[in-house]
Short mmCIF file of C-alpha atoms in Angstrom, two decimals:
data_model
loop_
_atom_site.label_atom_id
_atom_site.label_comp_id
_atom_site.label_asym_id
_atom_site.label_seq_id
_atom_site.Cartn_x
_atom_site.Cartn_y
_atom_site.Cartn_z
CA UNK A 2 101.13 144.13 160.50
CA UNK A 3 102.48 147.89 159.95
CA UNK A 4 103.62 148.13 163.45
CA UNK A 5 106.11 144.79 163.25
CA UNK A 6 107.37 145.51 159.34
CA UNK A 7 108.69 149.19 160.66
CA UNK A 8 110.56 147.57 164.34
CA UNK A 9 112.44 145.41 161.83
CA UNK A 10 115.99 146.98 160.19
CA UNK A 11 116.09 148.57 157.25
CA UNK A 12 119.13 146.10 156.49
CA UNK A 13 116.96 142.82 157.27
CA UNK A 14 114.07 144.25 154.97
CA UNK A 15 116.46 144.32 152.12
CA UNK A 16 117.85 140.97 152.66
CA UNK A 17 113.69 139.53 152.86
CA UNK A 18 113.73 141.41 149.03
CA UNK A 19 116.76 139.75 148.05
CA UNK A 20 115.97 136.57 149.07
CA UNK A 21 112.38 136.61 147.30
CA UNK A 22 113.73 137.88 144.21
CA UNK A 23 116.80 135.03 144.09
CA UNK A 24 114.20 132.18 144.66
CA UNK A 25 112.12 133.72 142.32
CA UNK A 26 114.90 133.92 139.22
CA UNK A 27 115.64 131.10 140.10
CA UNK A 28 112.33 129.22 139.80
CA UNK A 29 112.15 130.93 136.45
CA UNK A 30 115.60 129.23 135.46
CA UNK A 31 114.64 126.18 136.16
CA UNK A 32 111.62 126.76 134.37
CA UNK A 33 113.47 127.88 131.17
CA UNK A 34 115.85 124.86 131.93
CA UNK A 35 112.92 122.46 131.41
CA UNK A 36 110.91 123.61 129.37
CA UNK A 37 114.39 123.66 126.45
CA UNK A 38 115.15 119.92 127.51
CA UNK A 39 111.26 119.37 126.52
CA UNK A 40 111.84 121.58 123.02
CA UNK A 41 115.03 119.22 122.23
CA UNK A 42 113.78 115.89 123.60
CA UNK A 43 110.60 116.72 120.42
CA UNK A 44 112.62 117.51 118.15
CA UNK A 45 114.91 115.06 118.51
CA UNK A 46 111.78 112.24 118.11
CA UNK A 47 110.36 114.32 114.86
CA UNK A 48 113.93 114.12 113.26
CA UNK A 49 113.89 110.02 114.60
CA UNK A 50 110.51 109.56 112.35
CA UNK A 51 111.41 111.33 110.10
CA UNK A 52 114.55 109.28 109.95
CA UNK A 53 112.65 106.13 110.58
CA UNK A 54 110.09 106.97 107.67
CA UNK A 55 113.51 107.49 105.10
CA UNK A 56 114.48 103.98 106.30
CA UNK A 57 111.21 102.28 105.60
CA UNK A 58 111.12 104.03 102.35
CA UNK A 59 114.46 102.25 101.65
CA UNK A 60 114.50 100.01 99.31
CA UNK A 61 114.24 96.38 99.89
CA UNK A 62 117.61 95.01 97.81
CA UNK A 63 119.55 97.52 99.31
CA UNK A 64 122.07 98.16 102.01
CA UNK A 65 120.91 100.67 105.13
CA UNK A 66 123.67 103.61 105.67
CA UNK A 67 125.70 102.38 108.37
CA UNK A 68 125.07 105.23 111.17
CA UNK A 69 125.30 105.21 115.02
CA UNK A 70 121.96 105.99 115.28
CA UNK A 71 120.21 103.24 113.27
CA UNK A 72 120.14 99.88 115.29
CA UNK A 73 119.07 97.14 113.40
CA UNK A 74 115.86 95.06 115.36
CA UNK A 75 117.98 92.33 115.89
CA UNK A 76 120.22 94.03 117.91
CA UNK A 77 117.77 95.38 119.91
CA UNK A 78 118.50 92.67 122.55
CA UNK A 79 121.00 94.35 123.66
CA UNK A 80 119.22 97.16 124.87
CA UNK A 81 117.38 95.50 127.96
CA UNK A 82 114.71 93.38 128.80
CA UNK A 83 111.59 95.69 128.23
CA UNK A 84 112.91 97.90 125.72
CA UNK A 85 113.69 94.83 123.56
CA UNK A 86 110.20 93.70 124.11
CA UNK A 87 108.76 96.86 123.33
CA UNK A 88 110.28 97.47 120.35
CA UNK A 89 109.45 94.02 119.20
CA UNK A 90 105.66 94.61 119.49
CA UNK A 91 104.93 97.91 119.39
CA UNK A 92 104.74 100.40 116.10
CA UNK A 93 105.66 104.71 115.37
CA UNK A 94 107.60 106.29 118.12
CA UNK A 95 108.17 103.58 121.07
CA UNK A 96 109.38 105.32 124.36
CA UNK A 97 111.98 103.78 126.31
CA UNK A 98 112.88 104.80 129.94
CA UNK A 99 116.21 104.06 131.22
CA UNK A 100 117.76 102.46 127.47
CA UNK A 101 121.06 102.98 126.16
CA UNK A 102 123.23 102.21 123.15
CA UNK A 103 126.62 102.24 124.61
CA UNK A 104 127.39 105.81 126.63
CA UNK A 105 124.03 107.61 124.88
CA UNK A 106 120.77 107.46 126.52
CA UNK A 107 117.99 106.60 124.55
CA UNK A 108 114.58 109.12 124.68
CA UNK A 109 112.49 106.40 122.54
CA UNK A 110 113.01 104.40 119.20
CA UNK A 111 111.50 105.08 115.87
CA UNK A 112 110.12 101.11 115.00
CA UNK A 113 108.65 101.19 111.01
#
């Protein structure tokens, strides 16, 4: 093996080392991006759960605050067929794949 490596010109050896370094760095960046997205999703899920518990403990006689991220169960039909069915039957955190509220993609919903 050492003989054929010594026959390769030095500039191609540098290209090979640079290619390995590039792909290693690329894999590390892609892994970091995936970890960042997973962290943001988990943070959004925790925030939705906390807000869902707050809304659940809201006094029955008073109206809920008007917020863009609060969607009454009656309006769940606007999310689509399978999402509306999942929200109607579920309790707690419900994954919503492909559901949108306007232009915003939804990861899931907290049903209390």
